[in-house]
Short mmCIF file of C-alpha atoms in Angstrom, two decimals:
data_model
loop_
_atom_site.label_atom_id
_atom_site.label_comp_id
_atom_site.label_asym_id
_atom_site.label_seq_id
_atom_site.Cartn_x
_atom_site.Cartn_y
_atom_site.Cartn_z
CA UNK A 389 -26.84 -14.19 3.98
CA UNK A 390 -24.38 -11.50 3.01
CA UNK A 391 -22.27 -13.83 0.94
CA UNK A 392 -25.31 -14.45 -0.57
CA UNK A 393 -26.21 -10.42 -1.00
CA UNK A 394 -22.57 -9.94 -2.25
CA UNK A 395 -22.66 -12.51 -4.91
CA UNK A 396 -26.14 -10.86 -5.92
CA UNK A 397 -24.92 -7.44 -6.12
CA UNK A 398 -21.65 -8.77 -7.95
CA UNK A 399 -24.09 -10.31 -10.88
CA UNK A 400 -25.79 -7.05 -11.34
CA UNK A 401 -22.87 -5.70 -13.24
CA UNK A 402 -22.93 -7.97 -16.14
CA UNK A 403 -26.66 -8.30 -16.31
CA UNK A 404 -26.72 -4.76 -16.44
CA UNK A 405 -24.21 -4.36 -19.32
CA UNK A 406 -25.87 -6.97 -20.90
CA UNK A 407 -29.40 -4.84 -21.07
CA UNK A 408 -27.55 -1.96 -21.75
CA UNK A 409 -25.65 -3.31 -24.91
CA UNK A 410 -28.59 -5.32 -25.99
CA UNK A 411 -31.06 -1.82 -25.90
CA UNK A 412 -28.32 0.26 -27.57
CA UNK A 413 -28.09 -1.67 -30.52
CA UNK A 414 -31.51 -2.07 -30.94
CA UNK A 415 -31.85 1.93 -30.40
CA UNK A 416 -28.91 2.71 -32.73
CA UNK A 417 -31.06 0.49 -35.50
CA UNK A 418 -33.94 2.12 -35.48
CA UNK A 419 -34.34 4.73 -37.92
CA UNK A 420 -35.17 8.74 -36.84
CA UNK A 421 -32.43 9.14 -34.21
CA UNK A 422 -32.13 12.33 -32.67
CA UNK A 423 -29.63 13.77 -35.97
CA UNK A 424 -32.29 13.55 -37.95
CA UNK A 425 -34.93 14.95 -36.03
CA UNK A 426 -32.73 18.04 -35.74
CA UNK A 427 -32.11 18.10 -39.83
CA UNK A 428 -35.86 17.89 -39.61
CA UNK A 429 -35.66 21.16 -37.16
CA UNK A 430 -33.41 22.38 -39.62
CA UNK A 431 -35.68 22.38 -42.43
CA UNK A 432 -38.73 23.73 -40.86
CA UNK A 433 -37.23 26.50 -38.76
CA UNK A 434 -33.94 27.41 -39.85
CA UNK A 435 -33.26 29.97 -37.13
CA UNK A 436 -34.37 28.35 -34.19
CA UNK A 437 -33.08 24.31 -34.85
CA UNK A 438 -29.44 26.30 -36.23
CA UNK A 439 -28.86 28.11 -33.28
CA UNK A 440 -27.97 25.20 -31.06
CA UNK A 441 -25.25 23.71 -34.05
CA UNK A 442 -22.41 25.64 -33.08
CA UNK A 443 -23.77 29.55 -33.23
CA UNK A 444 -25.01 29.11 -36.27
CA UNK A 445 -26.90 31.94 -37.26
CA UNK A 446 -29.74 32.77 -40.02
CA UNK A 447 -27.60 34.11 -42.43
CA UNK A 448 -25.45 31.39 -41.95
CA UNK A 449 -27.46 28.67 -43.55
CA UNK A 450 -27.03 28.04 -46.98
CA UNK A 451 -28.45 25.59 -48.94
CA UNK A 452 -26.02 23.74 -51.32
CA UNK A 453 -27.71 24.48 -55.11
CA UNK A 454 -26.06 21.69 -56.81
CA UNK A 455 -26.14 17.79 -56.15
CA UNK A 456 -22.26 18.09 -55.49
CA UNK A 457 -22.73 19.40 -52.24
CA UNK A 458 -24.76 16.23 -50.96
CA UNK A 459 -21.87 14.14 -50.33
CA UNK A 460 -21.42 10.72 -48.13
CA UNK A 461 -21.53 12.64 -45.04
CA UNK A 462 -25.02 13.83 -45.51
CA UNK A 463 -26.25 11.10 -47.28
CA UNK A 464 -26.06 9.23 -44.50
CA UNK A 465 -29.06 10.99 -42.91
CA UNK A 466 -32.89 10.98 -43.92
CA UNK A 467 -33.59 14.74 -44.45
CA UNK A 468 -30.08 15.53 -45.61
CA UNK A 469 -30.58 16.12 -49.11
CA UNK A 470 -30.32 20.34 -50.17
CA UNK A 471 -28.19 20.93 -46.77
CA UNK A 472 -24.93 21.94 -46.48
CA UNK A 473 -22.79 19.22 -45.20
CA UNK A 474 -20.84 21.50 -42.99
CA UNK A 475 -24.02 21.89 -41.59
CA UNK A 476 -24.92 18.19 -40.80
CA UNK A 477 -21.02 17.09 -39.64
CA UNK A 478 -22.05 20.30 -36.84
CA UNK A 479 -25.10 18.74 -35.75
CA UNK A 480 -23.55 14.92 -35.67
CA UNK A 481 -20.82 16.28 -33.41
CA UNK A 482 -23.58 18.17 -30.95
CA UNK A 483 -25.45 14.65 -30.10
CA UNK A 484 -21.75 12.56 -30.39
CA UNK A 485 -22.68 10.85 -33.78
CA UNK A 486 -19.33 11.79 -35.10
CA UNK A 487 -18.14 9.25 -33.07
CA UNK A 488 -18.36 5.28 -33.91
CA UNK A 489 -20.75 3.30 -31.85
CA UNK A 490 -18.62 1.59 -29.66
CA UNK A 491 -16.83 4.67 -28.52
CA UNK A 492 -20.21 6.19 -27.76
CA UNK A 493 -21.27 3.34 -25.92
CA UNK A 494 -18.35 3.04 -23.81
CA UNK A 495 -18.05 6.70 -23.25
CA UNK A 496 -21.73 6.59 -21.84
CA UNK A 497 -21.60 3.44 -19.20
CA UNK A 498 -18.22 5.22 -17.68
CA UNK A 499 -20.83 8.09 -17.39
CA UNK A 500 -22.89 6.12 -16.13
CA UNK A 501 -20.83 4.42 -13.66
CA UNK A 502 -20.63 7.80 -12.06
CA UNK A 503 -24.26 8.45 -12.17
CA UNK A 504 -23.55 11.14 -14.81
CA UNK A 505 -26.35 10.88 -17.16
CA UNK A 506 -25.96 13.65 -19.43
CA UNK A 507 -28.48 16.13 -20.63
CA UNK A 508 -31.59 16.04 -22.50
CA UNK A 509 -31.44 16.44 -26.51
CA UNK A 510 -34.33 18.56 -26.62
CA UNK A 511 -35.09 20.32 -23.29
CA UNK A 512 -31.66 21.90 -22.50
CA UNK A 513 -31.87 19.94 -19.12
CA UNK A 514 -30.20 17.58 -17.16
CA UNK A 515 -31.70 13.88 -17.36
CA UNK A 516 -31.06 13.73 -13.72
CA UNK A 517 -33.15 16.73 -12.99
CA UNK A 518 -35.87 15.87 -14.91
CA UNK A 519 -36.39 12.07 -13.68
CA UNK A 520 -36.76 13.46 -10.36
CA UNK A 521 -39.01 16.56 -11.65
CA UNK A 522 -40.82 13.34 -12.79
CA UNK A 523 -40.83 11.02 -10.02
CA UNK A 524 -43.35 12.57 -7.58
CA UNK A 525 -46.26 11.93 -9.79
CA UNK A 526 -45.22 7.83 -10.73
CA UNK A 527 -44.35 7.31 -7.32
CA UNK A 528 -47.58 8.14 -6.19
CA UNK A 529 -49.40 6.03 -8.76
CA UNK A 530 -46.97 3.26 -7.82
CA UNK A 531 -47.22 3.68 -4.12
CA UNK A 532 -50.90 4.36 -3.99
CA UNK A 533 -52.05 1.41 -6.95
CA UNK A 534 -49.64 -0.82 -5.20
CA UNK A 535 -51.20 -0.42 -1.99
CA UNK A 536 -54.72 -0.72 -3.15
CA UNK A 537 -54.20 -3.75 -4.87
CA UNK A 538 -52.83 -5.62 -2.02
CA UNK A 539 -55.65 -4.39 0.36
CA UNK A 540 -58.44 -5.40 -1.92
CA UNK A 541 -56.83 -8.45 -3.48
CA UNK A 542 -55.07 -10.49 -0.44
CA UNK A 543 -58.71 -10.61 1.23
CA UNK A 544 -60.53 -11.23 -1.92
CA UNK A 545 -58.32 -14.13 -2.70
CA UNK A 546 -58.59 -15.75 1.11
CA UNK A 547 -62.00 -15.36 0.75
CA UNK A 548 -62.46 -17.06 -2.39
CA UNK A 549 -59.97 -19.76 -1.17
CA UNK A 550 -61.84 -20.81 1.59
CA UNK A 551 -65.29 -20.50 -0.07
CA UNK A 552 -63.91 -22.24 -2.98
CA UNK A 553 -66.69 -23.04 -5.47
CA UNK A 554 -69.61 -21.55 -3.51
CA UNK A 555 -71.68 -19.05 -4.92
CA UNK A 556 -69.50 -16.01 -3.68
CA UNK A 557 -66.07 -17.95 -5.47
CA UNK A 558 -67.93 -17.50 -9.34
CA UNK A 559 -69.23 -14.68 -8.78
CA UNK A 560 -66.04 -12.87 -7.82
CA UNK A 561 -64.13 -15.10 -10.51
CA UNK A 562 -66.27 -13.35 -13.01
CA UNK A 563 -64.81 -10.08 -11.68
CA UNK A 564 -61.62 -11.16 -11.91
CA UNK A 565 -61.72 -12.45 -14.89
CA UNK A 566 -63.02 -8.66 -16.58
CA UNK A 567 -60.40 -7.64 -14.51
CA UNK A 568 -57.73 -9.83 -16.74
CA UNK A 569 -59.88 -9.19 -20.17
CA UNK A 570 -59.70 -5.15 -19.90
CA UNK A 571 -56.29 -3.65 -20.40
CA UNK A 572 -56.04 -0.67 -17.64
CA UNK A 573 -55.58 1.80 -20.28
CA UNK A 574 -59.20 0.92 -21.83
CA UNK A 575 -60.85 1.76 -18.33
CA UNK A 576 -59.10 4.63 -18.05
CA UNK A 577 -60.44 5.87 -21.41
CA UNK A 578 -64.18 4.45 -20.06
CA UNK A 579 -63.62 6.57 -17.08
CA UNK A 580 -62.39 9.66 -18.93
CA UNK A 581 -66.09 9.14 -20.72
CA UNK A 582 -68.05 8.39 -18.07
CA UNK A 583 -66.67 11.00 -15.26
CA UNK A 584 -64.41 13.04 -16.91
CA UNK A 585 -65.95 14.93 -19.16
CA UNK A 586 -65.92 13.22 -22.07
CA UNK A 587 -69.58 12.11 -22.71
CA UNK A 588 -71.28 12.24 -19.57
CA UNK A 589 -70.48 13.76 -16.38
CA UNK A 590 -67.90 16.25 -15.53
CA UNK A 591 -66.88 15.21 -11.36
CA UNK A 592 -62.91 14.91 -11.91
CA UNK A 593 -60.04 16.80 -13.35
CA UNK A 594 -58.51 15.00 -16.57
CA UNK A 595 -54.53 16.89 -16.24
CA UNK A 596 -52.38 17.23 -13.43
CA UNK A 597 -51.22 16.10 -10.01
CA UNK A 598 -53.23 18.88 -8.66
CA UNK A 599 -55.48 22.29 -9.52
CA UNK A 600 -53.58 25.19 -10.60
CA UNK A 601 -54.71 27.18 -7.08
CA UNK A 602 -53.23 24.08 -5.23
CA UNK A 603 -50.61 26.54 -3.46
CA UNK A 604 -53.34 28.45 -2.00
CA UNK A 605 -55.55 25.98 -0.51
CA UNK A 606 -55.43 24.85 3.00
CA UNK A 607 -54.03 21.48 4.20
CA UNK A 608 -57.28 20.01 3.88
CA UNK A 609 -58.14 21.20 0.30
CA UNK A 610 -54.56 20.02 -0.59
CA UNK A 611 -55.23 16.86 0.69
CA UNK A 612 -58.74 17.06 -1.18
CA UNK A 613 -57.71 18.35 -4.52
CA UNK A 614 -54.50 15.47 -4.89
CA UNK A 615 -56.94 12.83 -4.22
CA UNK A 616 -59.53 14.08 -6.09
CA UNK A 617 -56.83 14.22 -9.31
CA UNK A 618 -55.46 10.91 -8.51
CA UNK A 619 -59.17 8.92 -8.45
CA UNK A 620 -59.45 7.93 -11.86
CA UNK A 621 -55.88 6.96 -12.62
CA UNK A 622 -55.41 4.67 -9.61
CA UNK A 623 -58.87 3.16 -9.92
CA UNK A 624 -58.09 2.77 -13.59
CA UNK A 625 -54.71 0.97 -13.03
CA UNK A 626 -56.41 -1.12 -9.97
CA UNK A 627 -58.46 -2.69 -11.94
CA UNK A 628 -55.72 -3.55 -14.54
CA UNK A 629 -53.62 -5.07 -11.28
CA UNK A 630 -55.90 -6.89 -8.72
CA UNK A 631 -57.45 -9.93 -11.04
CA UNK A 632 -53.25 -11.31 -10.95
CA UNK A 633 -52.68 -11.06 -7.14
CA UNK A 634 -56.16 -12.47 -6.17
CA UNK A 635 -56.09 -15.80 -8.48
CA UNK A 636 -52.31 -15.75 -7.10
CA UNK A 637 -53.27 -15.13 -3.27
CA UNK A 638 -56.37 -17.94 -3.32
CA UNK A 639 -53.99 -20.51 -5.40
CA UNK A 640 -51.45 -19.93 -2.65
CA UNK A 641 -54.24 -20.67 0.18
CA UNK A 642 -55.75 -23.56 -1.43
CA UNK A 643 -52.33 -25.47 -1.35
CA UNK A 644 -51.32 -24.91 1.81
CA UNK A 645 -54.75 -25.57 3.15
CA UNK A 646 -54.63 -29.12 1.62
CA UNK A 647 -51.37 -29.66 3.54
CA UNK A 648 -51.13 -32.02 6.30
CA UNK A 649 -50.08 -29.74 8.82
CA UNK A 650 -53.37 -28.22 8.45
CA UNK A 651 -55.73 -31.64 9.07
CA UNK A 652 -53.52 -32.49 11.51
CA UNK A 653 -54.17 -28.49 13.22
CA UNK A 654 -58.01 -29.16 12.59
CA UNK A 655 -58.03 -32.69 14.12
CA UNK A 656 -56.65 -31.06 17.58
CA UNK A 657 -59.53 -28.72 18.20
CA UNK A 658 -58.48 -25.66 16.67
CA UNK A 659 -60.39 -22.90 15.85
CA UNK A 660 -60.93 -22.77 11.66
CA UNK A 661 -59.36 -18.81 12.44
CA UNK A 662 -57.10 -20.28 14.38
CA UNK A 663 -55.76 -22.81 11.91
CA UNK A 664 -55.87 -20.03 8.75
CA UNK A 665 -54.45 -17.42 10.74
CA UNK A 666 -51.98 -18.61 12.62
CA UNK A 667 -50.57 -21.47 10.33
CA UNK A 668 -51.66 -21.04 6.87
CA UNK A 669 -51.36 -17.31 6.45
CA UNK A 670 -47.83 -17.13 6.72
CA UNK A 671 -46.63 -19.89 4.77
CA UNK A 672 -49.25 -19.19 2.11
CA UNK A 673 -48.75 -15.58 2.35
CA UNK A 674 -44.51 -16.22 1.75
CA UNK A 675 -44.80 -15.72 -2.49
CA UNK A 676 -47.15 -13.17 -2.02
CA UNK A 677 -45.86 -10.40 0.27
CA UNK A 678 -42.11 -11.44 -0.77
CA UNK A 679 -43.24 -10.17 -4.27
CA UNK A 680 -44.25 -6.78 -2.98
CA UNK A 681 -40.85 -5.04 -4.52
CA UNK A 682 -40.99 -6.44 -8.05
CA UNK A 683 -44.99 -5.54 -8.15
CA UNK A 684 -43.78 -2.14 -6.82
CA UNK A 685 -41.19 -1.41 -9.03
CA UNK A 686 -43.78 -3.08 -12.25
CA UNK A 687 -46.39 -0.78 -11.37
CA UNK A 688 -44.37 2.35 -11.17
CA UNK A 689 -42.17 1.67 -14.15
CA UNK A 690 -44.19 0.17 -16.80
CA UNK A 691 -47.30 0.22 -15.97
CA UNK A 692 -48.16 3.70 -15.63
CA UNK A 693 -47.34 4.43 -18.72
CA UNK A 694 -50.46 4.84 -21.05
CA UNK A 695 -52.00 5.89 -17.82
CA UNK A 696 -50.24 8.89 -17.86
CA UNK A 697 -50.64 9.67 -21.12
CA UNK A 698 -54.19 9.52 -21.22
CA UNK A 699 -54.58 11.68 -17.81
CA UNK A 700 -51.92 14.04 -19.07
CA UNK A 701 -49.71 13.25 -15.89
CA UNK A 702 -46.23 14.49 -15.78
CA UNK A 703 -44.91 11.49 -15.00
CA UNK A 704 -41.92 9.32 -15.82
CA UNK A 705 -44.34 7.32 -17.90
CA UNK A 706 -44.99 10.22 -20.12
CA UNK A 707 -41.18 11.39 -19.95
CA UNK A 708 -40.25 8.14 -21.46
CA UNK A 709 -42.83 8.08 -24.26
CA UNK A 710 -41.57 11.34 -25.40
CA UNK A 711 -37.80 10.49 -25.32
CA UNK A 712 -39.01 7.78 -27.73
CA UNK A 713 -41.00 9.46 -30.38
CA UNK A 714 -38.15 12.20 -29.82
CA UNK A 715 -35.37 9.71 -30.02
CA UNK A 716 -33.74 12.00 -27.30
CA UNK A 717 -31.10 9.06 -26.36
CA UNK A 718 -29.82 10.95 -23.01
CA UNK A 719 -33.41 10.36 -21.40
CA UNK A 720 -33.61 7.12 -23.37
CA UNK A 721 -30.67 4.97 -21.88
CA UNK A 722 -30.41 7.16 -18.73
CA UNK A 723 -33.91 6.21 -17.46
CA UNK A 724 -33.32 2.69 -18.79
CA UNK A 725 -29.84 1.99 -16.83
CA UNK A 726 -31.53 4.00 -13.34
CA UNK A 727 -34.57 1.57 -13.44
CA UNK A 728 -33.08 -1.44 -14.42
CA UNK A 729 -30.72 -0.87 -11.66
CA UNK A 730 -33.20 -0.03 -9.56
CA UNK A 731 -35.34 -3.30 -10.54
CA UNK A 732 -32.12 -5.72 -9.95
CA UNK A 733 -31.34 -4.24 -6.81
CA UNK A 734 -35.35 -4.79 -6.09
CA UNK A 735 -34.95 -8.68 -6.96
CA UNK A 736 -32.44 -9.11 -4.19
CA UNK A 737 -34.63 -6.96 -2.02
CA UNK A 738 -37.62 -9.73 -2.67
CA UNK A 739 -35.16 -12.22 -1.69
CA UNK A 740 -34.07 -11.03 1.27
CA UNK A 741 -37.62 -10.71 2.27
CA UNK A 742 -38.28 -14.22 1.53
CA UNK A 743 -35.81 -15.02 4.47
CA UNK A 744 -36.75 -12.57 6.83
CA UNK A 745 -40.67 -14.13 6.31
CA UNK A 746 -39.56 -17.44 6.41
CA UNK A 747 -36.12 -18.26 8.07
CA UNK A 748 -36.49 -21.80 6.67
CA UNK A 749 -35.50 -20.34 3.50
CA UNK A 750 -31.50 -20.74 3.11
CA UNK A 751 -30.50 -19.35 -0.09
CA UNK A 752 -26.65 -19.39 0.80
CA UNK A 753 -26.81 -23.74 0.15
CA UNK A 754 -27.45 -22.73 -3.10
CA UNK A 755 -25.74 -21.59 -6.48
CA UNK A 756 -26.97 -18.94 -8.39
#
C-alpha cells in the first residue's frame, strides 16, 4: 500500500501543473484582467484607483491631450485611450503584467510550491488569510449537506432496493427524479420566496452565518441562531444532492442482492436482515461510502457556490465569484491550486478507503 500511496502522491505533481498551465492560459485570454479594471478605477476615481500606482497623487494625473501620447504600451489595454502611458506601464508593473507570461507563471508555482499565495488585487489582503476568513462558512455547508445526504439517501436507496417496483419504489422515484430535474440554486430561490421573505412568510434570516447579536447570546441561542441561518441553504443544496446517491445506493443493492452468495445465504436459513446486513451491506455499500471524500470535497467546492450567493454567505463560494468578475488573479489561481490539491490528495484518500473497507481490494498489482 505505500508504494502504492507514493506513486499517487508522485503523479499529483504533473497533474497539478497540468491544471495549473491549462487555467492560466485560459485566464490570461480572457479579456478584463485585473490592468484594466484598475484603468477602469482610474477613470472613474482618479484619486482613489492612483494612489495604489506608485504614490501617485491627484495632481499627478494628467491626461495626455494629443493622440501622440497613446502609444503601443497603452494601446494594449481596453480603457487606455486619453491616459498617460507612464501611468499604465505603473499599474502593469503593480499586478506583474510588465512581465511576459511565462515568467509570471513560473514565478507564481515556485510561490506556490511554498504555499506563498500572494495577496489579493483588490482587498489589500493576503489570499491565505482570506480563504480561511472564508472557510468556516463552506465547511459547514459541506460538512453539514454532506452529512444529510448520506443519512437520508443510503436508507432511501436500501429501501427502494429491496422494495423494488412496489408502490413505495415509484413513488419515491418520483422524488428523486424532481430531485435530479431542479438545480439546487432554483430551490433555494423557491425557499427565499416561500420562507424568507420574499413573497410569503418571513421565519428565516436571508444573510449571514449568524445574527449580528450572536456574541451575546448564550450557548443555546448560539446553537439556535447558526442553525436557524443554515436551514434554508442546506435544505436547498440537499435536495440538489440526494436524488444521485439514492439511485447510486439502490443500483449498488440490487446487484449484489442478485449475487449468488446471497441465494446461497437465503437457502441456509438466514434471516432476510441477516443476509442484507451482514453480507450485502458491505460489499454493496464499498462504492458508496469509499466515495464519501470526493462528494465531500464536490459539495464544499463547487457546489456551494450559487448557494452562497443567493443567501449572501461569506463563503469561499462567493470569494471565488468575485475574484472572477474582479479578475483579481491572486485569489483566482491561489484558490484553484489549494483545492485542486486538496481534491487529488482526496482521490487517494477514497482509495485508501476502498482497501481499508474491503481488504480484497489490492491496488499495488496494478499500474496506474
Amino acid at each position: 500500500m505505500l508504494a502504492y500511496i507514493a506513486r499517487r502522491l508522485l503523479l499529483v505533481i504533473p497533474t497539478l501543473i497540468g491544471i495549473m498551465i491549462i487555467n492560466f492560459v485560459i485566464v490570461q485570454a480572457a479579456p478584463g484582467g485585473p490592468v484594466e479594471q484598475m484603468l477602469a478605477q482610474v477613470k472613474g476615481q482618479a484619486v482613489d484607483a492612483t494612489a495604489r500606482v506608485s504614490g501617485v497623487a491627484s495632481d499627478g494625473l494628467e491626461l495626455s491631450q494629443n493622440s501622440d501620447s497613446n502609444d503601443a504600451s497603452a494601446s494594449k489595454y481596453r480603457g487606455s485611450r486619453g491616459l498617460d502611458p507612464e501611468l499604465v506601464a505603473d499599474i502593469e508593473k503593480l499586478y506583474g503584467f510588465d512581465k511576459p507570461p511565462l515568467e509570471r507563471f513560473l514565478k507564481m508555482m515556485g510561490d506556490y510550491a511554498r504555499f506563498d499565495f500572494g495577496d489579493s488585487f483588490f482587498r489589500d489582503q493576503s489570499v491565505f488569510s482570506l480563504v480561511v476568513d472564508k472557510l468556516p462558512v463552506s465547511i459547514s455547508l459541506g460538512l453539514w449537506t454532506t452529512l444529510l445526504v448520506y443519512l437520508i439517501s443510503i436508507p432511501l436507496g436500501i429501501k427502494k432496493a429491496i422494495r423494488d417496483g412496489s408502490n413505495f419504489d415509484v413513488w419515491t422515484s418520483a422524488v428523486v427524479i424532481v430531485g435530479y430535474a431542479i438545480p439546487s440554486f432554483l430551490f433555494a430561490i423557491l425557499l427565499v420566496v416561500l420562507f424568507a421573505g420574499g413573497s410569503y412568510l418571513d421565519w428565516f434570516p436571508l444573510r449571514g452565518l449568524v445574527s449580528e447579536n450572536y456574541d451575546s447570546l448564550s450557548w443555546f441561542g448560539k446553537i439556535t441562531d447558526y442553525f436557524w441561518h443554515m436551514a434554508l441553504p442546506v435544505l436547498a443544496m440537499v435536495v440538489g444532492g440526494f436524488a444521485g446517491l439514492t439511485m447510486l445506493t439502490k443500483n449498488s443493492f440490487l446487484d449484489e442482492i442478485n449475487k449468488q452468495y446471497v441465494l446461497t445465504a437465503k437457502a441456509k436459513g438466514l434471516a432476510e436482515n441477516q443476509v442484507l446486513y451482514g453480507h450485502v451491506f458491505r460489499n454493496a455499500m464499498l462504492i458508496v461510502v469509499a466515495g464519501f471524500p470526493g462528494a465531500f470535497i464536490g459539495i464544499l467546492f463547487t457546489g456551494s457556490l450559487l448557494i452562497e450567493v443567493i443567501f449572501s454567505l461569506d463563503g469561499l463560494g462567493l470569494l471565488g465569484f468575485e475574484a472572477a468578475i474582479n479578475r483579481d488573479y491572486p485569489v483566482m489561481f491561489g484558490t484553484l491550486f489549494f483545492f485542486t490539491l486538496l481534491g487529488l490528495i482526496m482521490n487517494i484518500v477514497g482509495d485508501i478507503m476502498y482497501m481499508i473497507i474491503d481488504p480484497r481490494i489490492d491496488f499495488e498489482g496494478r499500474d496506474i
